[in-house]
PDB file of C-alpha atoms in Angstrom:
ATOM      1  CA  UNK W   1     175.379  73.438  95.707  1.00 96.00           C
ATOM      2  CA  UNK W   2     172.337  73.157  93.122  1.00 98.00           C
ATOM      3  CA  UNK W   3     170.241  70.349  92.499  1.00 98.00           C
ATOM      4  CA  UNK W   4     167.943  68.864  90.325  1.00 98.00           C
ATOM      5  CA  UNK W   5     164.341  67.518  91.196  1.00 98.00           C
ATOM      6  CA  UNK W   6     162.298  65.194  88.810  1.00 98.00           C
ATOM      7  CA  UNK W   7     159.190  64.761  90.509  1.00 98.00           C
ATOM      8  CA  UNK W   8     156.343  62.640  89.636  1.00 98.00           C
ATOM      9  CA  UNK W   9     152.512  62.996  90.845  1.00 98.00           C
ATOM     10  CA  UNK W  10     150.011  60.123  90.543  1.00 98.00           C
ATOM     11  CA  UNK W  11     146.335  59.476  91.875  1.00 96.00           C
ATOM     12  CA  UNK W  12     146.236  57.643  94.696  1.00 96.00           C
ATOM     13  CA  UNK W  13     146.051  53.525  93.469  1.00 92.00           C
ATOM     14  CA  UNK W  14     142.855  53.214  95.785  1.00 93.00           C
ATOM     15  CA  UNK W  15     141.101  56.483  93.601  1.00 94.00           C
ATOM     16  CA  UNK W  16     138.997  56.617  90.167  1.00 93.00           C
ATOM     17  CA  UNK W  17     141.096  57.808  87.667  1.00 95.00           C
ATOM     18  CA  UNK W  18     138.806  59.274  84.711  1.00 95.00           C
ATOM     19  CA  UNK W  19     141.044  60.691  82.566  1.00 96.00           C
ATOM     20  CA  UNK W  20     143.400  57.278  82.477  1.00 96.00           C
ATOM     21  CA  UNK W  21     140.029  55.317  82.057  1.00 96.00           C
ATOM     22  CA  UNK W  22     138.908  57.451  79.203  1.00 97.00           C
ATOM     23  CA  UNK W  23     142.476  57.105  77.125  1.00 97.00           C
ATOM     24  CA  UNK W  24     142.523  53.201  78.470  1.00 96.00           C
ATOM     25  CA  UNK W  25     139.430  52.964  76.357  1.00 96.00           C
ATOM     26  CA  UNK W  26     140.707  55.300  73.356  1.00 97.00           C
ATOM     27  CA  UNK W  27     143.956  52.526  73.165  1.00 97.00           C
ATOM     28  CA  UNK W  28     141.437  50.079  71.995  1.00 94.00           C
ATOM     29  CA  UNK W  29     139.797  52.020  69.312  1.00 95.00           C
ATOM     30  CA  UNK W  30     143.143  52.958  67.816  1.00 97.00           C
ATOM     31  CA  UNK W  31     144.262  49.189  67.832  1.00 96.00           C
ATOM     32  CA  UNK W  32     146.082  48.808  70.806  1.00 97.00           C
ATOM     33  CA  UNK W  33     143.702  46.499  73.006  1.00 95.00           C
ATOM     34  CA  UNK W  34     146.746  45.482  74.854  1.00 97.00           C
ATOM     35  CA  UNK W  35     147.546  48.222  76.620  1.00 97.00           C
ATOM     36  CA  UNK W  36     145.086  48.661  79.948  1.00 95.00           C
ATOM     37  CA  UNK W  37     145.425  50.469  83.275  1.00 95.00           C
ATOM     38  CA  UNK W  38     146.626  53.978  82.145  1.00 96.00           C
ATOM     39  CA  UNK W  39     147.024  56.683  85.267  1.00 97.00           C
ATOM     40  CA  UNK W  40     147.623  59.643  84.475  1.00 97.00           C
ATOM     41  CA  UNK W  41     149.765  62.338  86.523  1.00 97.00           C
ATOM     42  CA  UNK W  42     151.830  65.486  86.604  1.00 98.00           C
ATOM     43  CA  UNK W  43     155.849  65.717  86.153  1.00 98.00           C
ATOM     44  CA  UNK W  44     157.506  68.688  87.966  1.00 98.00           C
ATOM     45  CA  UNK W  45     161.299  69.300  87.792  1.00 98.00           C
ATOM     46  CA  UNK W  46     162.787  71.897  90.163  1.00 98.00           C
ATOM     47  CA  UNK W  47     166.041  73.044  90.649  1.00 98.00           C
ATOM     48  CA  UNK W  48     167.069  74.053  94.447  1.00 98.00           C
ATOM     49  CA  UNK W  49     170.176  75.510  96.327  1.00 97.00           C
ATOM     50  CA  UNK W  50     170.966  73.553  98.973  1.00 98.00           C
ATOM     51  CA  UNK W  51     174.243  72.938 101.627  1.00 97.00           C
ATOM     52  CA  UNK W  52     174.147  68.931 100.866  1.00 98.00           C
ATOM     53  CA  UNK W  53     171.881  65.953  99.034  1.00 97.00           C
ATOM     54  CA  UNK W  54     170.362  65.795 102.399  1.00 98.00           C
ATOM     55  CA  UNK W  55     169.537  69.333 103.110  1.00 98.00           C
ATOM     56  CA  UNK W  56     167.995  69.790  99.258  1.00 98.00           C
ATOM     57  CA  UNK W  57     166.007  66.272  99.456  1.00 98.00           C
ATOM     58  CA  UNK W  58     164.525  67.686 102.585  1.00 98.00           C
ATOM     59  CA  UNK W  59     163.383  70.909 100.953  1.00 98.00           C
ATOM     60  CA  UNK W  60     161.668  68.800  97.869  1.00 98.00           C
ATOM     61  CA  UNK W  61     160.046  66.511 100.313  1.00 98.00           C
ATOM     62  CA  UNK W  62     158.309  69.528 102.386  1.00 98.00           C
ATOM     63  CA  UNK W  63     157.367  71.575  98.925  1.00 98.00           C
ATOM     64  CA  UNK W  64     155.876  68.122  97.651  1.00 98.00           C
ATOM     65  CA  UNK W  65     153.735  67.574 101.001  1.00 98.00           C
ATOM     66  CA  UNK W  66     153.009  71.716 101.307  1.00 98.00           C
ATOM     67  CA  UNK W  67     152.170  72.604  97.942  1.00 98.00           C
ATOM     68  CA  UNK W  68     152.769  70.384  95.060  1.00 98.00           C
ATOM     69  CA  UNK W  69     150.726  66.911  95.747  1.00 98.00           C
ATOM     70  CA  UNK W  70     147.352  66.943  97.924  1.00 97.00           C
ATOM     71  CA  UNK W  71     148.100  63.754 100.289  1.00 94.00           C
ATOM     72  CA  UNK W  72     144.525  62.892 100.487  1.00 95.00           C
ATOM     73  CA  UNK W  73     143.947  61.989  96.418  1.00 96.00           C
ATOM     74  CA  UNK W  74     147.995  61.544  95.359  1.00 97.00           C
ATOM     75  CA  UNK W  75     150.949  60.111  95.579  1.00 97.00           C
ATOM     76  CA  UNK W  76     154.746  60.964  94.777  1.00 98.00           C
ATOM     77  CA  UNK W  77     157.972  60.222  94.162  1.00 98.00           C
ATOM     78  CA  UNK W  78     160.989  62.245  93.522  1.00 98.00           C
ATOM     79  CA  UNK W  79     164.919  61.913  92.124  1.00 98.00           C
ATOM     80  CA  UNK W  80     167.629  63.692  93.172  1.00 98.00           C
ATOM     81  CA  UNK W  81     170.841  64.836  91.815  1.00 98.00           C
ATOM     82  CA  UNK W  82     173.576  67.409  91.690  1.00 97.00           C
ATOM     83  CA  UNK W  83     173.393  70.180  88.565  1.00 97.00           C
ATOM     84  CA  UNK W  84     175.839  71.224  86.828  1.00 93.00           C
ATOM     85  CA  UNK W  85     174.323  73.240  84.338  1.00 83.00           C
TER      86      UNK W  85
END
């Protein structure tokens, strides 16, 4: 069975964040003061053979820890579902 992953990457909450300061500040100098705390990340999709959900949410868990977020400065989270396509 084949899945789809949407995975999203984000600095840690506790960690600077320059480049979501810097276009925090550029909001306000195009006119949009109201818009403040910008973080900015990395979105992955994936697509993965796998037996069952269980089996293919396992795999995407271990490649996020292994290779695709660094634990120490980020965080994730990641959707699952079947593919059709």
């Amino acid at each position: 069975m084949k899945f789809k992953a949407e995975i999203d990457v984000m600095p840690q909450e506790a960690l600077l964040d320059p480049q979501g300061k810097a276009v925090t500040k550029a909001m306000a100098t195009i006119g949009l003061n109201e818009i403040d705390g910008v973080r900015i990340g990395r979105h992955i999709r994936l697509f993965i053979e796998a037996e069952d959900e269980g089996s293919a949410t396992a795999k995407v868990d271990e490649a996020c820890k292994k290779m695709l977020a660094n634990a120490i400065m980020e965080s994730y989270t990641f959707t699952l579902e079947a593919y059709h396509g």
